[in-house]
Coordinates of C-alpha atoms in Angstrom, one line a residue:
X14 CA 74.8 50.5 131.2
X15 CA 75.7 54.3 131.4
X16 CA 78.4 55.5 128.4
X17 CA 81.2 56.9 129.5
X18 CA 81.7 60.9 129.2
X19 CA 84.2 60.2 126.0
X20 CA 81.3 58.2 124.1
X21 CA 78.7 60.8 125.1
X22 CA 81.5 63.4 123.8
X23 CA 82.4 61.2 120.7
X24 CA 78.3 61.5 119.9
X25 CA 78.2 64.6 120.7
X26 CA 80.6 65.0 117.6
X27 CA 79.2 63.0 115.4
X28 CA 75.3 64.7 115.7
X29 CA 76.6 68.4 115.8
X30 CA 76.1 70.1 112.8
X31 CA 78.5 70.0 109.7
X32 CA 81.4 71.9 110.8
X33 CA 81.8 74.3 108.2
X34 CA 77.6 74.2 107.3
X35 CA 76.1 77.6 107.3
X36 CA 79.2 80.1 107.3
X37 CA 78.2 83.3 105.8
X38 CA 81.4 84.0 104.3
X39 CA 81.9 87.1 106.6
X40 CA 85.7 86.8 106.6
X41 CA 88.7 89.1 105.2
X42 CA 91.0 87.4 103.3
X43 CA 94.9 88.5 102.6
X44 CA 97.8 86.4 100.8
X45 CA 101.2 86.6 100.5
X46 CA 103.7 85.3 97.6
X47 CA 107.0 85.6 96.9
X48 CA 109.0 87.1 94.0
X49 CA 109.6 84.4 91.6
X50 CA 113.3 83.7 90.3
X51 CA 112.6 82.8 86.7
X52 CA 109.9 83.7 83.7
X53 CA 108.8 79.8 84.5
X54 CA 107.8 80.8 88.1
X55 CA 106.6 84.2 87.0
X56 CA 104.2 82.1 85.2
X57 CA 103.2 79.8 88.1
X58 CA 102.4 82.6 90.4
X59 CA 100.5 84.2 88.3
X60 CA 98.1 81.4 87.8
X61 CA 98.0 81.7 91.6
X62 CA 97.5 85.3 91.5
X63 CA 94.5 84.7 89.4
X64 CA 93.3 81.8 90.9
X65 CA 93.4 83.7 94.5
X66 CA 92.2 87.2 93.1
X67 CA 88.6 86.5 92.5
X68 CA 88.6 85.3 96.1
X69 CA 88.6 89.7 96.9
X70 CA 91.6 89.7 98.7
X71 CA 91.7 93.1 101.2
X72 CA 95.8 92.6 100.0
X73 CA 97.9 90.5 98.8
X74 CA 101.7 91.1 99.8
X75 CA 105.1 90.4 98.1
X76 CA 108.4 89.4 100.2
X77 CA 111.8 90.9 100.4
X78 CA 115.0 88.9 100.3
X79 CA 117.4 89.2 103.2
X80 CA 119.9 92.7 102.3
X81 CA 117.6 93.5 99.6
X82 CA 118.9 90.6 97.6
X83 CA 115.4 90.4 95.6
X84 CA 114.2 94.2 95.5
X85 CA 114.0 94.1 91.8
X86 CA 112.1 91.4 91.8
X87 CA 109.7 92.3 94.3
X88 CA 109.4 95.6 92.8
X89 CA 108.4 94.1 89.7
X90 CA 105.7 91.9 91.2
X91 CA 103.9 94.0 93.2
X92 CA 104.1 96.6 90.3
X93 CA 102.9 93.8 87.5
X94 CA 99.9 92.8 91.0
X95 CA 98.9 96.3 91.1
X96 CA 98.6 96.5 87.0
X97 CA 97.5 94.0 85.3
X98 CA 95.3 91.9 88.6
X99 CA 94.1 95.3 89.9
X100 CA 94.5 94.1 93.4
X101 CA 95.8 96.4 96.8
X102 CA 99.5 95.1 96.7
X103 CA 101.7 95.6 99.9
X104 CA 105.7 94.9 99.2
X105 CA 107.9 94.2 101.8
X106 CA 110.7 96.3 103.1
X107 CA 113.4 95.6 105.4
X108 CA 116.3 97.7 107.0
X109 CA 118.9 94.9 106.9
X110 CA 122.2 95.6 104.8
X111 CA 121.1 99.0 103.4
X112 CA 121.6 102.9 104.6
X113 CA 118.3 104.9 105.4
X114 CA 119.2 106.8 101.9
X115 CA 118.6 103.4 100.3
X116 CA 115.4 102.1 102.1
X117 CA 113.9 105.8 101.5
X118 CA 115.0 105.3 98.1
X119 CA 113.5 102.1 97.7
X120 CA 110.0 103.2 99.2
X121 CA 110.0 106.1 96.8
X122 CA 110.1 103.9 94.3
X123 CA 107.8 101.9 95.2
X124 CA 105.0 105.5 95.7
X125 CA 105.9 106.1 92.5
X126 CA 104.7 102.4 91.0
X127 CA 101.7 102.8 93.1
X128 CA 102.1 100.6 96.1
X129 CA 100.2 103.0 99.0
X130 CA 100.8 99.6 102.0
X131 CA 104.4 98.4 103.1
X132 CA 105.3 95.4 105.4
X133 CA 108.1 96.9 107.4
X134 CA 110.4 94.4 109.0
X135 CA 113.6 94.3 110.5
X136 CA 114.6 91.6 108.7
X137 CA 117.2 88.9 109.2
X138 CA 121.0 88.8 108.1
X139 CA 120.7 85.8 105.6
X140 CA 122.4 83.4 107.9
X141 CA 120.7 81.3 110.5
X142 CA 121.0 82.1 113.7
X143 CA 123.0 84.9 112.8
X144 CA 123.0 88.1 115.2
X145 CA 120.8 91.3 113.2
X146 CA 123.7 93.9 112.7
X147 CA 122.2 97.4 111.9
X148 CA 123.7 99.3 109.2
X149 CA 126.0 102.1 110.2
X150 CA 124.1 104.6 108.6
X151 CA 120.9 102.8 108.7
X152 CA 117.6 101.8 110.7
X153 CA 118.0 100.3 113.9
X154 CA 114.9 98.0 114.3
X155 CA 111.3 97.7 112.4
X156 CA 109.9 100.7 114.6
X157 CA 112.4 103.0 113.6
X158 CA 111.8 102.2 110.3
X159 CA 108.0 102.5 110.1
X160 CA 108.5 105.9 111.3
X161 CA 111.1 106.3 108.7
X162 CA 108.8 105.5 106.1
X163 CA 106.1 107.8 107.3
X164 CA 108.3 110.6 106.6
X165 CA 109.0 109.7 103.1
X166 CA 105.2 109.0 102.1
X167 CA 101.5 108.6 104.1
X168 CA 102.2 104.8 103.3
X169 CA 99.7 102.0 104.9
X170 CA 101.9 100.2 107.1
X171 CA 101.5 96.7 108.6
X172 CA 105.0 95.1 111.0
X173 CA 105.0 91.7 112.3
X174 CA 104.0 89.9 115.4
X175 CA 105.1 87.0 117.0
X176 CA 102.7 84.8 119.5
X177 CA 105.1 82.7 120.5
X178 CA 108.3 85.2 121.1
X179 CA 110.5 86.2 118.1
X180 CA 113.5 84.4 118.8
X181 CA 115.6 87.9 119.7
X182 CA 113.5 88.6 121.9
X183 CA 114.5 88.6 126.0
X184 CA 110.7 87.1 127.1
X185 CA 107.1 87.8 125.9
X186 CA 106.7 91.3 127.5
X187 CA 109.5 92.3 126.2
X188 CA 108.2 91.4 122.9
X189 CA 104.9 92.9 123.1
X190 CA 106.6 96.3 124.0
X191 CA 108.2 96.1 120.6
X192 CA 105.7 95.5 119.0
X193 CA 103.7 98.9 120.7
X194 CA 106.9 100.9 119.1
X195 CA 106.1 99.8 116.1
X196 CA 102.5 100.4 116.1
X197 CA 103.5 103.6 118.2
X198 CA 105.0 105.1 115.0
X199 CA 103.1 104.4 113.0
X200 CA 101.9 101.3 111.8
X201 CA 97.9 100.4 111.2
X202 CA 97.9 96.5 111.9
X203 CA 100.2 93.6 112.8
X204 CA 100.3 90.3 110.8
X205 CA 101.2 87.3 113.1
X206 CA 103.8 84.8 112.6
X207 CA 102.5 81.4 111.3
X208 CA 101.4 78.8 114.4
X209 CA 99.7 75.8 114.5
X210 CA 97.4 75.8 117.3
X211 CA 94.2 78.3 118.2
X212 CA 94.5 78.8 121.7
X213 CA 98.3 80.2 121.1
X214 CA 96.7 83.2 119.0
X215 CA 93.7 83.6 122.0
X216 CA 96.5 84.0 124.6
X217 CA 98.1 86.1 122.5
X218 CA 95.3 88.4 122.1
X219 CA 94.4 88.0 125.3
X220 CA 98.1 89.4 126.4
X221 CA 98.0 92.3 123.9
X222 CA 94.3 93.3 125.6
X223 CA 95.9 93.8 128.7
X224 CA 99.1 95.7 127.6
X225 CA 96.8 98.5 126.1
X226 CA 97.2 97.2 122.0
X227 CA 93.7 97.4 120.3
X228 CA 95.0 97.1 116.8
X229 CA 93.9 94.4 113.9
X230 CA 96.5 91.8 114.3
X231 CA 95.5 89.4 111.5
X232 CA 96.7 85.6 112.3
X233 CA 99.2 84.0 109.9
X234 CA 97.7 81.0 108.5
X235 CA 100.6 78.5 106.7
X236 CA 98.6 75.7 105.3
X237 CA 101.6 72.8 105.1
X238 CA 102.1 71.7 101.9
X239 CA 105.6 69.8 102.7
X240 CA 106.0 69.1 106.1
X241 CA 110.2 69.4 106.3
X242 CA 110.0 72.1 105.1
X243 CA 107.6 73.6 107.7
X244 CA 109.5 72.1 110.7
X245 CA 112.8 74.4 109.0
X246 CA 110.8 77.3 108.9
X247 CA 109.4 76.8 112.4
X248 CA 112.6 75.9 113.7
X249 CA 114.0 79.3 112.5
X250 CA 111.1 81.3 113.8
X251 CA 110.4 79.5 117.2
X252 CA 107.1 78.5 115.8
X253 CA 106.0 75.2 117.8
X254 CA 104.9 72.1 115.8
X255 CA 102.4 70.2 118.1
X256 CA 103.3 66.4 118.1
X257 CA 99.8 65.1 116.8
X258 CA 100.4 67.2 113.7
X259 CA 103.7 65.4 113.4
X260 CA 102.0 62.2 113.3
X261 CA 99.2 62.8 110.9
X262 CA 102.1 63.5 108.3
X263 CA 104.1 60.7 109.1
X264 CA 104.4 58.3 106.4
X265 CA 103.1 60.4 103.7
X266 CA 106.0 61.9 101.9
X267 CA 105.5 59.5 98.8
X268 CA 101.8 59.9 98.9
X269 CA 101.4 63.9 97.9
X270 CA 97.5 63.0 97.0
X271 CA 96.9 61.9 100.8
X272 CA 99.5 64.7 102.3
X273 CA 97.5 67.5 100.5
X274 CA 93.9 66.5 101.6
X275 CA 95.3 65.9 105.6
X276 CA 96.9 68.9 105.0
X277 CA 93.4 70.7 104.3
X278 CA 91.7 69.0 106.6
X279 CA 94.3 70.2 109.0
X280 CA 94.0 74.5 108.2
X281 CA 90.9 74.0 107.6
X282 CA 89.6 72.9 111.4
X283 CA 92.3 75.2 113.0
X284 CA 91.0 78.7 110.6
X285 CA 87.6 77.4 111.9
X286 CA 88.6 77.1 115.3
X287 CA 89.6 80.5 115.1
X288 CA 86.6 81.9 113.9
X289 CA 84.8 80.3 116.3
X290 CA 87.2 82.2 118.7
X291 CA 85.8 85.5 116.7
X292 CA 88.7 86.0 113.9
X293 CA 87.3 87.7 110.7
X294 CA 91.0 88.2 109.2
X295 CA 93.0 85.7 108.1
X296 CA 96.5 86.0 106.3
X297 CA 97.7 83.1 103.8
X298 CA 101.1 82.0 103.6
X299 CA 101.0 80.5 100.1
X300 CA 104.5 80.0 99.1
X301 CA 103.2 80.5 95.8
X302 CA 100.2 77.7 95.6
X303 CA 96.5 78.6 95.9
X304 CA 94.9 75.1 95.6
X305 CA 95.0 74.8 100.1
X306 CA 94.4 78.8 100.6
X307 CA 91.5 78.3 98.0
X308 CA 89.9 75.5 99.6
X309 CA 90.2 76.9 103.2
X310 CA 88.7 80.3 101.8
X311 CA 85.8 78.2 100.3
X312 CA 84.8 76.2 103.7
X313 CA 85.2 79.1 105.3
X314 CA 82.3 80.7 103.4
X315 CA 84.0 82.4 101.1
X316 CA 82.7 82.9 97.4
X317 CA 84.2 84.7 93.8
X318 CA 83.7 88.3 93.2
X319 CA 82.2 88.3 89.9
X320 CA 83.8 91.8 89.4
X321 CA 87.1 90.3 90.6
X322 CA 86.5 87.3 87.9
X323 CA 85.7 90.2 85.2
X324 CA 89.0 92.0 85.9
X325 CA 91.2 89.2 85.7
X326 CA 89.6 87.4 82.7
X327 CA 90.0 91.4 81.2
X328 CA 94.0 91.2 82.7

């Protein structure tokens, strides 16, 4: 008797080589963490920090609270990033809440620590679902404030992109031609929004081909580490959950163990995937835990900088 197409495809699988066997590690790595609220969480990111750094990070970048509401803190982070773990530290600037004299001021300040690489964003107003307001006296949208910040220093600039709409946003061409402003003024690359599936990036690509964008747009990778918590932040980006991911994490919210090794093996096939598809970037969103990044790094091919190991150990 014949087999069927899916048990000739099912063997297929199983006599392929390993799926992560042979990578040469030829990928760029970036992360990005948020400012902790206590010296206890100080303390836990930095064991990420160090854990991460070794990894050779092209950046690592540092978020920015709705209306400025953790500039100090993000300040102090990327400051303490740049110091102490010697690594390229981007910090995050929006224009929500604040006059240009207070962004500009903000961006001086941050020159003057040492931070060369902003992530300019518009920002949101705090509230879900509430409507972006600009300030009076302040920056309209994220292109008029990358060009903003070009006028106050030669920063590195990187704004974000969304390959499945930003919510604001009328339809998808109307969304691309924002985000060719903001590159338009000014900025070198775009980091994606977080998604879940590798042909959603390949369309995307495929559609900024076509409107004339040739920038890096590095894909945001959010390994799920707590799978409520994901569906919240998708629900407030537009960021679509497939349903078979939703069932692999059913019934494991009292089993963390199992939850973090399906959560692996999850990022781990999709960031191959999309190297497969010919992605060399890739952009971590931590949330302030290495332990899933790491991993994903590793099967990917990546390895420790001994020199990175050396600084830190010397931190």
């Amino acid at each position: 008797m014949n087999a069927s197409y899916e048990a000739l495809n099912e063997a297929r699988k199983a006599l392929d080589a390993p799926l992560f066997a042979g990578l040469p590690g030829d990928i760029r790595v970036s992360f990005e963490f948020f400012p902790p609220k206590s010296d206890a969480m100080m303390a836990q990111l930095w064991e990420v920090v160090e854990t991460l750094a070794p990894l050779d990070p092209a950046f690592v970048s540092v978020t920015y609270g709705a209306g400025g509401t953790t500039r100090d803190r993000t300040h102090g982070t990327v400051a303490r990033i740049i110091s102490e773990a010697r690594l390229p530290a981007a910090a995050h600037l929006t224009c929500v809440d604040a006059s240009k004299a207070e962004v500009n001021a903000v961006a001086e300040a941050y020159w003057e620590a040492g931070v060369r690489h902003i992530v300019a964003l518009r920002g949101d107003m705090g509230q879900p679902g509430a409507p972006f307001v600009p300030h009076p006296q302040g920056y309209q949208n994220a292109a008029d404030l990358v060009a903003g910040l070009k006028r106050v220093a030669p920063f590195e600039i990187s704004v974000a992109a969304y390959p499945e709409k930003h919510p604001d946003s009328a339809d998808v061409d109307a969304d691309i031609d924002n985000l060719k402003r903001k590159l338009d003024a000014g900025a070198t690359r775009a980091i994606s929004q977080f998604f879940f599936e590798p042909e959603t990036f390949f369309r995307f690509r495929d559609r900024l081909a076509a409107a004339g964008i040739d920038a890096p747009v590095l894909p945001g990778i959010l390994p799920v580490s707590n799978f409520a918590q994901t569906r919240k932040f998708a629900d407030a980006c537009g960021a679509a959950i497939p349903a078979w991911m939703e069932g692999l994490f059913a019934g494991l919210d009292t089993h963390p163990p199992a939850r973090a090794l399906v959560a692996a093996t999850i990022a781990a096939e999709f960031c191959r995937k999309l190297y497969a598809g010919g992605v060399r970037d890739f952009h971590f969103y931590t949330l302030n835990r290495a332990e899933l990044s790491y991993a994903i790094c590793h099967l990917l091919g990546v390895r420790p900088n001994p020199v990175r190991i050396a600084q830190v150990k010397a931190a």
